[in-house]
Amino acid sequence: LMRQTMTMILGLALGAFSGLAHATGEKWTSEFGQGVYVAEVKHGPGNSISVICGEDYGPGMTGIEFRLAGRRVKDSVFLIFDQEDPVNIWVGDGKITTECRACNSNYHSVLERLVRHDSVYVMDKEGVGTRFSLIGSSEKIDQDCKTDWAKF
């Protein structure tokens, strides 16, 4: 019984340590391919924020996508930047788009906060959420992306 208890405690401690190492090691990455620039950060399995610039494509490509527990966030997302008050943003079919005036305004508001703050807590309407690091985001996110609304 003592051996089983010690094994369980050691397993929990190692799990906590590996989670801590992953949380502090998350970094923003970026890639460019076929006319689309994507900056992304991940935190744990299935959680990510992707800032997509597809200015050479038709409407609907440029936007900010949130994934929690492997699913695209639908309808609305709650964002808490650092220790600020929560913001509720409409995400439609899984991302903040730039095709309408209000959408474009939401996109720019969130983009500006993503590059200015140190962290953001992202939560969907079901209460699933996680905190992402924003350190290094300003170097990876294309802040000069021409949005869909700007093309009109």
Short mmCIF file of N, CA and C in Angstrom, two decimals:
data_model
loop_
_atom_site.label_atom_id
_atom_site.label_comp_id
_atom_site.label_asym_id
_atom_site.label_seq_id
_atom_site.Cartn_x
_atom_site.Cartn_y
_atom_site.Cartn_z
N LEU A 1 0.82 -1.19 0.00
CA LEU A 1 0.00 0.00 0.00
C LEU A 1 0.87 1.25 0.00
N MET A 2 1.94 1.21 0.79
CA MET A 2 2.85 2.36 0.86
C MET A 2 3.50 2.61 -0.50
N ARG A 3 3.89 1.51 -1.17
CA ARG A 3 4.52 1.64 -2.49
C ARG A 3 3.54 2.23 -3.50
N GLN A 4 2.28 1.80 -3.49
CA GLN A 4 1.27 2.33 -4.41
C GLN A 4 1.03 3.81 -4.14
N THR A 5 0.98 4.20 -2.88
CA THR A 5 0.77 5.59 -2.52
C THR A 5 1.93 6.45 -3.00
N MET A 6 3.15 5.99 -2.78
CA MET A 6 4.34 6.74 -3.22
C MET A 6 4.39 6.86 -4.74
N THR A 7 4.03 5.77 -5.43
CA THR A 7 4.01 5.80 -6.89
C THR A 7 2.98 6.82 -7.39
N MET A 8 1.80 6.84 -6.74
CA MET A 8 0.77 7.79 -7.13
C MET A 8 1.22 9.23 -6.88
N ILE A 9 1.82 9.49 -5.73
CA ILE A 9 2.31 10.84 -5.41
C ILE A 9 3.38 11.27 -6.38
N LEU A 10 4.32 10.36 -6.69
CA LEU A 10 5.38 10.68 -7.65
C LEU A 10 4.79 10.97 -9.02
N GLY A 11 3.80 10.17 -9.44
CA GLY A 11 3.15 10.40 -10.74
C GLY A 11 2.46 11.75 -10.81
N LEU A 12 1.76 12.13 -9.74
CA LEU A 12 1.10 13.43 -9.69
C LEU A 12 2.11 14.57 -9.72
N ALA A 13 3.21 14.40 -8.98
CA ALA A 13 4.24 15.44 -8.95
C ALA A 13 4.88 15.61 -10.32
N LEU A 14 5.19 14.50 -10.99
CA LEU A 14 5.80 14.59 -12.32
C LEU A 14 4.82 15.20 -13.32
N GLY A 15 3.54 14.85 -13.21
CA GLY A 15 2.52 15.43 -14.09
C GLY A 15 2.41 16.92 -13.89
N ALA A 16 2.42 17.36 -12.65
CA ALA A 16 2.35 18.80 -12.36
C ALA A 16 3.57 19.52 -12.89
N PHE A 17 4.74 18.92 -12.73
CA PHE A 17 5.98 19.54 -13.20
C PHE A 17 5.99 19.64 -14.71
N SER A 18 5.57 18.58 -15.41
CA SER A 18 5.58 18.63 -16.87
C SER A 18 4.58 19.66 -17.38
N GLY A 19 3.44 19.82 -16.69
CA GLY A 19 2.46 20.84 -17.07
C GLY A 19 3.03 22.22 -16.89
N LEU A 20 3.77 22.43 -15.82
CA LEU A 20 4.40 23.72 -15.56
C LEU A 20 5.45 24.01 -16.62
N ALA A 21 6.24 23.02 -16.96
CA ALA A 21 7.29 23.21 -17.97
C ALA A 21 6.65 23.57 -19.30
N HIS A 22 5.54 22.92 -19.66
CA HIS A 22 4.88 23.22 -20.93
C HIS A 22 4.29 24.63 -20.91
N ALA A 23 3.66 24.99 -19.81
CA ALA A 23 3.01 26.30 -19.74
C ALA A 23 4.01 27.43 -19.86
N THR A 24 5.19 27.27 -19.26
CA THR A 24 6.18 28.33 -19.33
C THR A 24 6.97 28.29 -20.64
N GLY A 25 6.86 27.20 -21.40
CA GLY A 25 7.63 27.07 -22.62
C GLY A 25 6.88 27.40 -23.89
N GLU A 26 5.60 27.81 -23.77
CA GLU A 26 4.83 28.08 -24.98
C GLU A 26 5.36 29.33 -25.67
N LYS A 27 5.48 29.25 -26.98
CA LYS A 27 6.02 30.36 -27.76
C LYS A 27 5.15 30.58 -28.99
N TRP A 28 5.07 31.82 -29.42
CA TRP A 28 4.38 32.15 -30.65
C TRP A 28 5.24 31.70 -31.82
N THR A 29 4.61 31.11 -32.81
CA THR A 29 5.29 30.70 -34.03
C THR A 29 4.60 31.38 -35.21
N SER A 30 5.26 31.38 -36.35
CA SER A 30 4.63 31.92 -37.56
C SER A 30 5.12 31.14 -38.76
N GLU A 31 4.26 31.12 -39.77
CA GLU A 31 4.63 30.47 -41.03
C GLU A 31 3.89 31.15 -42.17
N PHE A 32 4.46 31.02 -43.35
CA PHE A 32 3.86 31.60 -44.55
C PHE A 32 3.83 30.52 -45.62
N GLY A 33 2.69 30.37 -46.27
CA GLY A 33 2.58 29.40 -47.35
C GLY A 33 1.37 29.68 -48.20
N GLN A 34 1.52 29.59 -49.51
CA GLN A 34 0.45 29.77 -50.48
C GLN A 34 -0.32 31.08 -50.25
N GLY A 35 0.38 32.15 -49.93
CA GLY A 35 -0.23 33.46 -49.78
C GLY A 35 -0.91 33.71 -48.45
N VAL A 36 -0.74 32.80 -47.48
CA VAL A 36 -1.38 32.97 -46.17
C VAL A 36 -0.30 33.00 -45.10
N TYR A 37 -0.38 34.00 -44.22
CA TYR A 37 0.54 34.14 -43.10
C TYR A 37 -0.23 33.81 -41.82
N VAL A 38 0.31 32.88 -41.02
CA VAL A 38 -0.35 32.47 -39.79
C VAL A 38 0.61 32.60 -38.62
N ALA A 39 0.20 33.31 -37.59
CA ALA A 39 0.92 33.39 -36.32
C ALA A 39 0.08 32.62 -35.30
N GLU A 40 0.74 31.80 -34.49
CA GLU A 40 -0.03 30.92 -33.61
C GLU A 40 0.69 30.66 -32.29
N VAL A 41 -0.11 30.46 -31.24
CA VAL A 41 0.40 30.01 -29.96
C VAL A 41 -0.49 28.86 -29.50
N LYS A 42 0.12 27.85 -28.88
CA LYS A 42 -0.63 26.71 -28.35
C LYS A 42 -0.37 26.61 -26.86
N HIS A 43 -1.36 26.08 -26.14
CA HIS A 43 -1.20 25.82 -24.72
C HIS A 43 -1.93 24.52 -24.39
N GLY A 44 -1.17 23.48 -24.21
CA GLY A 44 -1.77 22.18 -23.93
C GLY A 44 -2.39 21.59 -25.18
N PRO A 45 -2.90 20.36 -25.06
CA PRO A 45 -3.48 19.69 -26.23
C PRO A 45 -4.80 20.32 -26.67
N GLY A 46 -4.87 20.70 -27.93
CA GLY A 46 -6.11 21.20 -28.52
C GLY A 46 -6.46 22.64 -28.24
N ASN A 47 -5.56 23.40 -27.62
CA ASN A 47 -5.82 24.81 -27.31
C ASN A 47 -4.89 25.69 -28.13
N SER A 48 -5.45 26.64 -28.88
CA SER A 48 -4.60 27.51 -29.68
C SER A 48 -5.32 28.82 -30.03
N ILE A 49 -4.49 29.81 -30.34
CA ILE A 49 -4.96 31.06 -30.93
C ILE A 49 -4.19 31.20 -32.24
N SER A 50 -4.90 31.41 -33.34
CA SER A 50 -4.27 31.58 -34.65
C SER A 50 -4.71 32.91 -35.25
N VAL A 51 -3.74 33.73 -35.62
CA VAL A 51 -4.01 35.00 -36.30
C VAL A 51 -3.65 34.77 -37.76
N ILE A 52 -4.65 34.83 -38.63
CA ILE A 52 -4.50 34.45 -40.03
C ILE A 52 -4.62 35.68 -40.92
N CYS A 53 -3.62 35.88 -41.78
CA CYS A 53 -3.64 36.97 -42.75
C CYS A 53 -3.63 36.35 -44.15
N GLY A 54 -4.76 36.43 -44.81
CA GLY A 54 -4.86 35.91 -46.17
C GLY A 54 -5.29 37.00 -47.12
N GLU A 55 -4.57 38.11 -47.10
CA GLU A 55 -5.01 39.29 -47.86
C GLU A 55 -5.07 39.06 -49.36
N ASP A 56 -4.39 38.04 -49.88
CA ASP A 56 -4.43 37.76 -51.31
C ASP A 56 -5.58 36.83 -51.70
N TYR A 57 -6.32 36.35 -50.69
CA TYR A 57 -7.46 35.47 -50.94
C TYR A 57 -8.76 36.26 -50.91
N GLY A 58 -9.84 35.57 -51.22
CA GLY A 58 -11.15 36.20 -51.16
C GLY A 58 -11.60 36.41 -49.72
N PRO A 59 -12.78 36.96 -49.55
CA PRO A 59 -13.30 37.25 -48.21
C PRO A 59 -13.35 36.00 -47.33
N GLY A 60 -13.14 36.21 -46.05
CA GLY A 60 -13.28 35.14 -45.08
C GLY A 60 -11.99 34.48 -44.63
N MET A 61 -10.88 34.78 -45.28
CA MET A 61 -9.63 34.13 -44.91
C MET A 61 -8.97 34.81 -43.72
N THR A 62 -8.91 36.13 -43.70
CA THR A 62 -8.24 36.87 -42.64
C THR A 62 -9.10 36.87 -41.38
N GLY A 63 -8.48 36.55 -40.24
CA GLY A 63 -9.22 36.56 -38.99
C GLY A 63 -8.41 36.00 -37.83
N ILE A 64 -9.06 35.84 -36.70
CA ILE A 64 -8.44 35.29 -35.50
C ILE A 64 -9.29 34.11 -35.06
N GLU A 65 -8.66 32.94 -34.97
CA GLU A 65 -9.36 31.71 -34.61
C GLU A 65 -8.93 31.23 -33.23
N PHE A 66 -9.90 30.79 -32.44
CA PHE A 66 -9.64 30.27 -31.11
C PHE A 66 -10.07 28.80 -31.06
N ARG A 67 -9.20 27.93 -30.54
CA ARG A 67 -9.54 26.53 -30.34
C ARG A 67 -9.34 26.19 -28.87
N LEU A 68 -10.34 25.53 -28.31
CA LEU A 68 -10.27 25.05 -26.93
C LEU A 68 -10.69 23.59 -26.92
N ALA A 69 -9.89 22.76 -26.26
CA ALA A 69 -10.17 21.32 -26.17
C ALA A 69 -10.39 20.70 -27.55
N GLY A 70 -9.63 21.17 -28.55
CA GLY A 70 -9.69 20.62 -29.89
C GLY A 70 -10.83 21.13 -30.76
N ARG A 71 -11.66 22.03 -30.25
CA ARG A 71 -12.81 22.54 -31.02
C ARG A 71 -12.67 24.03 -31.27
N ARG A 72 -13.10 24.47 -32.47
CA ARG A 72 -13.16 25.91 -32.73
C ARG A 72 -14.23 26.51 -31.85
N VAL A 73 -13.94 27.63 -31.23
CA VAL A 73 -14.91 28.33 -30.39
C VAL A 73 -16.01 28.87 -31.30
N LYS A 74 -17.25 28.63 -30.95
CA LYS A 74 -18.41 29.05 -31.76
C LYS A 74 -19.19 30.15 -31.06
N ASP A 75 -19.82 31.00 -31.81
CA ASP A 75 -20.74 32.05 -31.36
C ASP A 75 -20.05 33.21 -30.66
N SER A 76 -19.49 32.98 -29.48
CA SER A 76 -18.82 34.08 -28.78
C SER A 76 -17.68 33.54 -27.95
N VAL A 77 -16.73 34.42 -27.67
CA VAL A 77 -15.57 34.07 -26.86
C VAL A 77 -15.39 35.16 -25.81
N PHE A 78 -15.04 34.73 -24.61
CA PHE A 78 -14.74 35.67 -23.53
C PHE A 78 -13.23 35.78 -23.42
N LEU A 79 -12.71 36.99 -23.42
CA LEU A 79 -11.27 37.23 -23.34
C LEU A 79 -10.97 38.10 -22.14
N ILE A 80 -9.97 37.68 -21.36
CA ILE A 80 -9.51 38.51 -20.24
C ILE A 80 -8.01 38.73 -20.47
N PHE A 81 -7.66 39.95 -20.86
CA PHE A 81 -6.26 40.31 -21.11
C PHE A 81 -5.63 40.75 -19.80
N ASP A 82 -4.53 40.11 -19.42
CA ASP A 82 -3.85 40.36 -18.15
C ASP A 82 -4.90 40.38 -17.04
N GLN A 83 -5.06 41.47 -16.35
CA GLN A 83 -6.04 41.54 -15.25
C GLN A 83 -7.19 42.50 -15.58
N GLU A 84 -7.43 42.76 -16.86
CA GLU A 84 -8.50 43.66 -17.26
C GLU A 84 -9.87 43.00 -17.13
N ASP A 85 -10.91 43.78 -17.32
CA ASP A 85 -12.27 43.25 -17.31
C ASP A 85 -12.48 42.33 -18.52
N PRO A 86 -13.33 41.31 -18.38
CA PRO A 86 -13.60 40.42 -19.51
C PRO A 86 -14.26 41.14 -20.68
N VAL A 87 -13.96 40.69 -21.88
CA VAL A 87 -14.55 41.21 -23.10
C VAL A 87 -15.24 40.04 -23.80
N ASN A 88 -16.47 40.24 -24.24
CA ASN A 88 -17.21 39.21 -24.96
C ASN A 88 -17.20 39.59 -26.44
N ILE A 89 -16.64 38.72 -27.28
CA ILE A 89 -16.50 39.00 -28.71
C ILE A 89 -17.25 37.94 -29.51
N TRP A 90 -18.01 38.36 -30.51
CA TRP A 90 -18.69 37.43 -31.39
C TRP A 90 -17.67 36.82 -32.35
N VAL A 91 -17.72 35.50 -32.48
CA VAL A 91 -16.78 34.81 -33.36
C VAL A 91 -17.47 34.05 -34.49
N GLY A 92 -18.75 34.18 -34.59
CA GLY A 92 -19.47 33.54 -35.70
C GLY A 92 -19.16 32.07 -35.80
N ASP A 93 -18.67 31.66 -36.93
CA ASP A 93 -18.37 30.25 -37.17
C ASP A 93 -16.92 29.92 -36.82
N GLY A 94 -16.50 30.30 -35.63
CA GLY A 94 -15.19 29.87 -35.16
C GLY A 94 -14.07 30.87 -35.22
N LYS A 95 -14.29 32.04 -35.80
CA LYS A 95 -13.21 33.02 -35.79
C LYS A 95 -13.76 34.44 -35.95
N ILE A 96 -12.95 35.37 -35.51
CA ILE A 96 -13.27 36.78 -35.73
C ILE A 96 -12.88 37.07 -37.17
N THR A 97 -13.85 37.45 -37.99
CA THR A 97 -13.56 37.73 -39.39
C THR A 97 -13.39 39.23 -39.58
N THR A 98 -13.14 39.63 -40.82
CA THR A 98 -12.94 41.06 -41.11
C THR A 98 -13.83 41.51 -42.27
N GLU A 99 -14.93 40.79 -42.52
CA GLU A 99 -15.76 41.07 -43.69
C GLU A 99 -16.78 42.19 -43.51
N CYS A 100 -17.11 42.55 -42.28
CA CYS A 100 -18.08 43.62 -42.04
C CYS A 100 -17.44 44.68 -41.15
N ARG A 101 -18.07 45.83 -41.06
CA ARG A 101 -17.50 46.93 -40.28
C ARG A 101 -17.31 46.53 -38.81
N ALA A 102 -18.33 45.92 -38.18
CA ALA A 102 -18.23 45.52 -36.77
C ALA A 102 -17.19 44.40 -36.61
N CYS A 103 -17.18 43.46 -37.56
CA CYS A 103 -16.20 42.35 -37.51
C CYS A 103 -14.78 42.92 -37.58
N ASN A 104 -14.56 43.82 -38.51
CA ASN A 104 -13.26 44.44 -38.70
C ASN A 104 -12.83 45.20 -37.44
N SER A 105 -13.77 45.88 -36.81
CA SER A 105 -13.48 46.60 -35.57
C SER A 105 -13.09 45.64 -34.45
N ASN A 106 -13.84 44.54 -34.32
CA ASN A 106 -13.49 43.52 -33.32
C ASN A 106 -12.10 42.93 -33.58
N TYR A 107 -11.83 42.63 -34.85
CA TYR A 107 -10.53 42.07 -35.24
C TYR A 107 -9.40 43.00 -34.80
N HIS A 108 -9.50 44.28 -35.15
CA HIS A 108 -8.44 45.23 -34.80
C HIS A 108 -8.31 45.44 -33.29
N SER A 109 -9.43 45.46 -32.59
CA SER A 109 -9.41 45.61 -31.14
C SER A 109 -8.69 44.44 -30.46
N VAL A 110 -9.03 43.22 -30.88
CA VAL A 110 -8.40 42.03 -30.29
C VAL A 110 -6.94 41.94 -30.72
N LEU A 111 -6.65 42.21 -31.99
CA LEU A 111 -5.27 42.16 -32.48
C LEU A 111 -4.37 43.11 -31.71
N GLU A 112 -4.85 44.33 -31.48
CA GLU A 112 -4.07 45.32 -30.73
C GLU A 112 -3.79 44.84 -29.31
N ARG A 113 -4.74 44.18 -28.69
CA ARG A 113 -4.54 43.66 -27.34
C ARG A 113 -3.61 42.45 -27.33
N LEU A 114 -3.70 41.62 -28.37
CA LEU A 114 -2.82 40.44 -28.45
C LEU A 114 -1.35 40.83 -28.47
N VAL A 115 -1.03 41.94 -29.11
CA VAL A 115 0.38 42.35 -29.21
C VAL A 115 0.81 43.27 -28.07
N ARG A 116 -0.14 43.78 -27.29
CA ARG A 116 0.19 44.72 -26.22
C ARG A 116 0.27 44.07 -24.83
N HIS A 117 -0.45 42.99 -24.61
CA HIS A 117 -0.53 42.37 -23.29
C HIS A 117 0.41 41.18 -23.14
N ASP A 118 0.53 40.70 -21.90
CA ASP A 118 1.40 39.56 -21.59
C ASP A 118 0.67 38.22 -21.64
N SER A 119 -0.64 38.22 -21.39
CA SER A 119 -1.40 36.98 -21.41
C SER A 119 -2.86 37.26 -21.69
N VAL A 120 -3.57 36.22 -22.10
CA VAL A 120 -5.02 36.31 -22.31
C VAL A 120 -5.64 34.99 -21.86
N TYR A 121 -6.73 35.11 -21.11
CA TYR A 121 -7.52 33.94 -20.74
C TYR A 121 -8.67 33.87 -21.74
N VAL A 122 -8.82 32.74 -22.42
CA VAL A 122 -9.84 32.53 -23.44
C VAL A 122 -10.84 31.51 -22.92
N MET A 123 -12.14 31.85 -22.97
CA MET A 123 -13.18 30.94 -22.48
C MET A 123 -14.36 30.94 -23.45
N ASP A 124 -14.90 29.74 -23.72
CA ASP A 124 -16.09 29.66 -24.58
C ASP A 124 -17.35 29.76 -23.73
N LYS A 125 -18.51 29.74 -24.38
CA LYS A 125 -19.78 29.94 -23.67
C LYS A 125 -20.12 28.76 -22.75
N GLU A 126 -19.47 27.61 -22.94
CA GLU A 126 -19.69 26.46 -22.06
C GLU A 126 -18.81 26.50 -20.82
N GLY A 127 -17.90 27.48 -20.75
CA GLY A 127 -17.02 27.60 -19.59
C GLY A 127 -15.68 26.92 -19.74
N VAL A 128 -15.39 26.36 -20.91
CA VAL A 128 -14.09 25.75 -21.17
C VAL A 128 -13.11 26.88 -21.46
N GLY A 129 -11.96 26.90 -20.79
CA GLY A 129 -11.02 27.98 -21.02
C GLY A 129 -9.61 27.66 -20.61
N THR A 130 -8.68 28.49 -21.05
CA THR A 130 -7.28 28.37 -20.68
C THR A 130 -6.59 29.71 -20.90
N ARG A 131 -5.44 29.87 -20.26
CA ARG A 131 -4.65 31.10 -20.38
C ARG A 131 -3.52 30.87 -21.39
N PHE A 132 -3.31 31.84 -22.26
CA PHE A 132 -2.24 31.79 -23.26
C PHE A 132 -1.24 32.89 -22.99
N SER A 133 0.02 32.60 -23.25
CA SER A 133 1.06 33.63 -23.19
C SER A 133 0.98 34.48 -24.44
N LEU A 134 1.18 35.78 -24.28
CA LEU A 134 1.24 36.69 -25.43
C LEU A 134 2.65 37.24 -25.61
N ILE A 135 3.57 36.76 -24.81
CA ILE A 135 4.96 37.22 -24.91
C ILE A 135 5.53 36.75 -26.25
N GLY A 136 6.05 37.68 -27.03
CA GLY A 136 6.59 37.38 -28.35
C GLY A 136 5.56 37.49 -29.47
N SER A 137 4.30 37.74 -29.14
CA SER A 137 3.27 37.82 -30.17
C SER A 137 3.49 38.99 -31.12
N SER A 138 4.00 40.11 -30.61
CA SER A 138 4.18 41.29 -31.46
C SER A 138 5.22 41.06 -32.55
N GLU A 139 6.15 40.14 -32.32
CA GLU A 139 7.16 39.84 -33.35
C GLU A 139 6.64 38.87 -34.40
N LYS A 140 5.60 38.10 -34.07
CA LYS A 140 5.11 37.05 -34.98
C LYS A 140 3.84 37.42 -35.73
N ILE A 141 2.99 38.26 -35.14
CA ILE A 141 1.72 38.62 -35.76
C ILE A 141 1.93 39.71 -36.81
N ASP A 142 1.35 39.51 -38.01
CA ASP A 142 1.41 40.51 -39.08
C ASP A 142 0.41 41.62 -38.76
N GLN A 143 0.91 42.70 -38.20
CA GLN A 143 0.05 43.81 -37.77
C GLN A 143 -0.34 44.72 -38.93
N ASP A 144 0.24 44.52 -40.10
CA ASP A 144 -0.05 45.34 -41.27
C ASP A 144 -0.92 44.60 -42.29
N CYS A 145 -1.53 43.52 -41.89
CA CYS A 145 -2.36 42.73 -42.79
C CYS A 145 -3.54 43.56 -43.29
N LYS A 146 -3.76 43.54 -44.59
CA LYS A 146 -4.90 44.24 -45.18
C LYS A 146 -6.14 43.37 -44.99
N THR A 147 -7.09 43.86 -44.21
CA THR A 147 -8.29 43.08 -43.88
C THR A 147 -9.28 43.07 -45.05
N ASP A 148 -10.26 42.16 -44.95
CA ASP A 148 -11.30 42.08 -45.98
C ASP A 148 -12.06 43.39 -46.09
N TRP A 149 -12.40 44.02 -44.96
CA TRP A 149 -13.14 45.27 -44.97
C TRP A 149 -12.34 46.38 -45.65
N ALA A 150 -11.05 46.38 -45.46
CA ALA A 150 -10.20 47.43 -46.06
C ALA A 150 -10.14 47.31 -47.59
N LYS A 151 -10.49 46.15 -48.12
CA LYS A 151 -10.46 45.92 -49.58
C LYS A 151 -11.67 46.53 -50.27
N PHE A 152 -12.75 46.80 -49.51
CA PHE A 152 -13.99 47.32 -50.12
C PHE A 152 -13.86 48.78 -50.46
#
